[in-house]
Amino acid sequence: MPRNVAYLRVSTIDQDLEKNKSQLLHLANDKNLGKVEFVEEKASGRIHWRERKIGDIVETLTSGDTILLSEFSRLGRSMLECMEIISIATQKGIKIYTVKGNWQLDDTIQSKVMAMVFSMVAEIERDLISKRTKEALQTKKANGVKLGRPVGAGKSKLDKYKIEIEALLSNGSTKKFIAKRYSSSESNLFNWLQKNQLK
């Protein structure tokens, strides 16, 4: 059976939490979705979405499953973060419905057009990240920082990209993006970051 998960995030004590639940149940009923699982979270929007419960939801749901929200902004802290989630949901075949604005991501033409727009914006963002990274590397080089593989035998294939990875992290790139860029697994990248005391 497809799963229907209603995600409720509040940054402070929300007196309208029960009202939001009621609205989400009505939405599920309007869409003929059936049983709804509620996932509540008290967390600041400043925390990256992958480190919040929405990250687990997106990770575990599969094609045909649905995410219900009170409003679109509950997904992430910025438009780009929301679009990253929507891009993943589109690829996995996960539907998203919101109470506010009656927004939806499903099999409709409207959704397909939006998905295409999100894809274009994501591509532009990747280009901007690449540009900012190159500028950061040029600045480091101008300040006398030696780029490239450090002296001595490196124990990881990521060692020679340390300066570049630092620049990507400082410019907001996700660990998933960095791991893919350097043909590494996320777990290997995580261990390498810990070893090099990078966040």
Short mmCIF file of C-alpha atoms in Angstrom, two decimals:
data_model
loop_
_atom_site.label_atom_id
_atom_site.label_comp_id
_atom_site.label_asym_id
_atom_site.label_seq_id
_atom_site.Cartn_x
_atom_site.Cartn_y
_atom_site.Cartn_z
CA MET A 1 0.00 0.00 0.00
CA PRO A 2 1.25 3.52 -0.81
CA ARG A 3 2.31 5.59 2.20
CA ASN A 4 0.86 9.05 2.88
CA VAL A 5 3.05 11.09 5.24
CA ALA A 6 1.94 14.44 6.66
CA TYR A 7 5.00 16.46 7.70
CA LEU A 8 4.49 19.12 10.38
CA ARG A 9 7.47 21.35 11.24
CA VAL A 10 7.28 24.13 13.80
CA SER A 11 10.12 26.39 14.97
CA THR A 12 8.24 27.48 18.11
CA ILE A 13 5.23 26.19 20.06
CA ASP A 14 2.45 26.20 17.48
CA GLN A 15 -1.03 26.67 18.93
CA ASP A 16 -2.57 25.74 15.58
CA LEU A 17 -0.91 22.31 15.33
CA GLU A 18 -4.21 20.47 15.75
CA LYS A 19 -5.82 22.78 13.20
CA ASN A 20 -3.00 21.94 10.76
CA LYS A 21 -3.56 18.23 11.34
CA SER A 22 -7.26 18.62 10.63
CA GLN A 23 -6.54 20.53 7.41
CA LEU A 24 -4.08 17.86 6.27
CA LEU A 25 -6.62 15.11 6.93
CA HIS A 26 -9.19 17.01 4.87
CA LEU A 27 -6.62 17.35 2.08
CA ALA A 28 -5.91 13.62 2.18
CA ASN A 29 -9.64 12.95 2.02
CA ASP A 30 -10.05 15.29 -0.98
CA LYS A 31 -7.27 13.41 -2.78
CA ASN A 32 -8.69 10.00 -1.79
CA LEU A 33 -5.37 9.01 -0.24
CA GLY A 34 -6.48 6.87 2.70
CA LYS A 35 -4.55 6.45 5.96
CA VAL A 36 -2.18 9.29 6.91
CA GLU A 37 1.01 9.04 9.01
CA PHE A 38 1.90 12.22 10.93
CA VAL A 39 5.54 13.18 11.42
CA GLU A 40 5.99 16.14 13.77
CA GLU A 41 9.21 18.04 14.27
CA LYS A 42 10.23 21.08 16.26
CA ALA A 43 13.25 22.41 14.39
CA SER A 44 14.60 25.65 13.03
CA GLY A 45 14.40 26.19 9.27
CA ARG A 46 18.11 27.03 9.41
CA ILE A 47 18.91 23.32 9.84
CA HIS A 48 19.57 21.67 6.48
CA TRP A 49 16.68 19.51 5.28
CA ARG A 50 18.78 16.33 5.18
CA GLU A 51 19.45 16.72 8.91
CA ARG A 52 15.73 17.04 9.69
CA LYS A 53 12.97 14.43 9.63
CA ILE A 54 11.92 15.48 6.12
CA GLY A 55 15.26 14.04 4.99
CA ASP A 56 14.32 10.61 6.34
CA ILE A 57 10.87 10.89 4.76
CA VAL A 58 12.22 11.68 1.29
CA GLU A 59 14.85 8.95 1.66
CA THR A 60 12.42 6.18 2.62
CA LEU A 61 9.38 6.97 0.46
CA THR A 62 9.09 5.34 -2.95
CA SER A 63 7.09 5.73 -6.16
CA GLY A 64 3.39 6.26 -5.51
CA ASP A 65 3.88 7.53 -1.95
CA THR A 66 2.71 11.01 -0.93
CA ILE A 67 3.94 13.88 1.26
CA LEU A 68 1.31 16.25 2.70
CA LEU A 69 2.26 19.75 3.91
CA SER A 70 0.42 22.70 5.43
CA GLU A 71 2.39 24.96 3.09
CA PHE A 72 5.24 24.71 0.59
CA SER A 73 7.74 26.56 2.83
CA ARG A 74 7.65 23.71 5.38
CA LEU A 75 9.95 21.73 3.08
CA GLY A 76 13.14 23.78 3.39
CA ARG A 77 14.90 26.94 4.51
CA SER A 78 15.26 28.38 1.01
CA MET A 79 13.73 28.10 -2.44
CA LEU A 80 16.80 26.21 -3.70
CA GLU A 81 16.54 23.73 -0.83
CA CYS A 82 12.83 23.21 -1.57
CA MET A 83 13.63 22.66 -5.23
CA GLU A 84 16.28 20.09 -4.35
CA ILE A 85 13.65 18.11 -2.43
CA ILE A 86 11.14 18.48 -5.27
CA SER A 87 13.72 17.32 -7.80
CA ILE A 88 14.38 14.16 -5.78
CA ALA A 89 10.66 13.58 -5.26
CA THR A 90 10.08 13.91 -9.02
CA GLN A 91 12.82 11.39 -9.80
CA LYS A 92 11.44 8.91 -7.24
CA GLY A 93 7.79 9.37 -8.24
CA ILE A 94 6.74 10.81 -4.86
CA LYS A 95 3.68 13.06 -4.89
CA ILE A 96 3.49 16.27 -2.82
CA TYR A 97 0.32 18.17 -1.88
CA THR A 98 -0.06 21.36 0.19
CA VAL A 99 -3.06 22.87 1.96
CA LYS A 100 -2.03 26.49 1.42
CA GLY A 101 -2.23 27.46 -2.23
CA ASN A 102 -3.47 23.98 -3.19
CA TRP A 103 -0.02 23.29 -4.69
CA GLN A 104 0.72 19.81 -6.00
CA LEU A 105 3.47 17.68 -7.50
CA ASP A 106 1.98 14.66 -9.26
CA ASP A 107 1.42 13.30 -12.76
CA THR A 108 -0.30 16.42 -14.12
CA ILE A 109 1.03 18.57 -16.98
CA GLN A 110 1.35 21.47 -14.51
CA SER A 111 3.67 19.39 -12.35
CA LYS A 112 5.77 18.27 -15.31
CA VAL A 113 6.26 21.90 -16.39
CA MET A 114 7.24 22.86 -12.83
CA ALA A 115 9.65 19.94 -12.62
CA MET A 116 11.30 21.14 -15.83
CA VAL A 117 11.66 24.65 -14.38
CA PHE A 118 13.15 23.23 -11.18
CA SER A 119 15.60 21.21 -13.22
CA MET A 120 16.71 24.32 -15.13
CA VAL A 121 17.15 26.31 -11.92
CA ALA A 122 19.16 23.47 -10.37
CA GLU A 123 21.46 23.45 -13.40
CA ILE A 124 21.97 27.21 -13.10
CA GLU A 125 22.76 26.78 -9.40
CA ARG A 126 25.37 24.10 -10.20
CA ASP A 127 27.00 26.51 -12.68
CA LEU A 128 27.01 29.26 -10.05
CA ILE A 129 28.58 26.91 -7.49
CA SER A 130 31.25 25.97 -10.02
CA LYS A 131 31.94 29.64 -10.74
CA ARG A 132 32.14 30.53 -7.03
CA THR A 133 34.43 27.56 -6.43
CA LYS A 134 36.82 28.66 -9.20
CA GLU A 135 36.84 32.21 -7.80
CA ALA A 136 37.58 30.87 -4.30
CA LEU A 137 40.45 28.77 -5.67
CA GLN A 138 41.88 31.74 -7.55
CA THR A 139 41.75 33.81 -4.34
CA LYS A 140 43.55 31.08 -2.38
CA LYS A 141 46.19 30.80 -5.08
CA ALA A 142 46.68 34.58 -5.09
CA ASN A 143 47.18 34.42 -1.31
CA GLY A 144 49.96 31.89 -1.72
CA VAL A 145 48.05 28.70 -0.92
CA LYS A 146 49.52 25.80 -2.84
CA LEU A 147 46.75 23.92 -4.66
CA GLY A 148 46.69 20.30 -5.77
CA ARG A 149 47.92 17.11 -4.13
CA PRO A 150 49.72 17.67 -0.81
CA VAL A 151 53.35 16.63 -0.44
CA GLY A 152 53.69 12.95 0.35
CA ALA A 153 51.54 9.96 -0.46
CA GLY A 154 47.88 10.63 0.15
CA LYS A 155 45.78 7.96 1.81
CA SER A 156 42.56 9.01 0.09
CA LYS A 157 41.69 9.94 -3.46
CA LEU A 158 39.92 12.97 -1.97
CA ASP A 159 43.13 14.40 -0.50
CA LYS A 160 44.11 16.13 -3.74
CA TYR A 161 40.74 17.86 -3.88
CA LYS A 162 40.80 19.15 -0.29
CA ILE A 163 40.93 22.86 -1.23
CA GLU A 164 38.17 22.42 -3.80
CA ILE A 165 35.96 20.51 -1.35
CA GLU A 166 36.48 23.20 1.30
CA ALA A 167 35.39 25.81 -1.25
CA LEU A 168 32.32 23.79 -2.24
CA LEU A 169 31.28 23.34 1.40
CA SER A 170 31.70 27.05 2.13
CA ASN A 171 29.50 27.84 -0.87
CA GLY A 172 26.63 25.64 0.34
CA SER A 173 27.12 22.47 -1.71
CA THR A 174 25.57 19.33 -0.24
CA LYS A 175 27.71 16.36 0.73
CA LYS A 176 25.76 14.26 -1.78
CA PHE A 177 26.69 16.69 -4.57
CA ILE A 178 30.38 16.69 -3.52
CA ALA A 179 30.54 12.89 -3.23
CA LYS A 180 29.07 12.49 -6.71
CA ARG A 181 31.39 15.15 -8.14
CA TYR A 182 34.49 13.27 -6.98
CA SER A 183 33.14 9.73 -7.56
CA SER A 184 33.04 8.91 -3.85
CA SER A 185 30.40 7.39 -1.62
CA GLU A 186 28.72 9.67 0.92
CA SER A 187 29.97 7.52 3.81
CA ASN A 188 33.56 7.69 2.51
CA LEU A 189 33.27 11.48 2.14
CA PHE A 190 31.82 11.78 5.65
CA ASN A 191 34.74 9.80 7.15
CA TRP A 192 37.24 11.86 5.16
CA LEU A 193 35.66 15.13 6.34
CA GLN A 194 35.88 13.95 9.96
CA LYS A 195 39.51 12.95 9.53
CA ASN A 196 40.34 16.35 8.08
CA GLN A 197 38.20 18.16 10.69
CA LEU A 198 35.90 19.67 8.04
CA LYS A 199 32.18 20.24 8.39
#
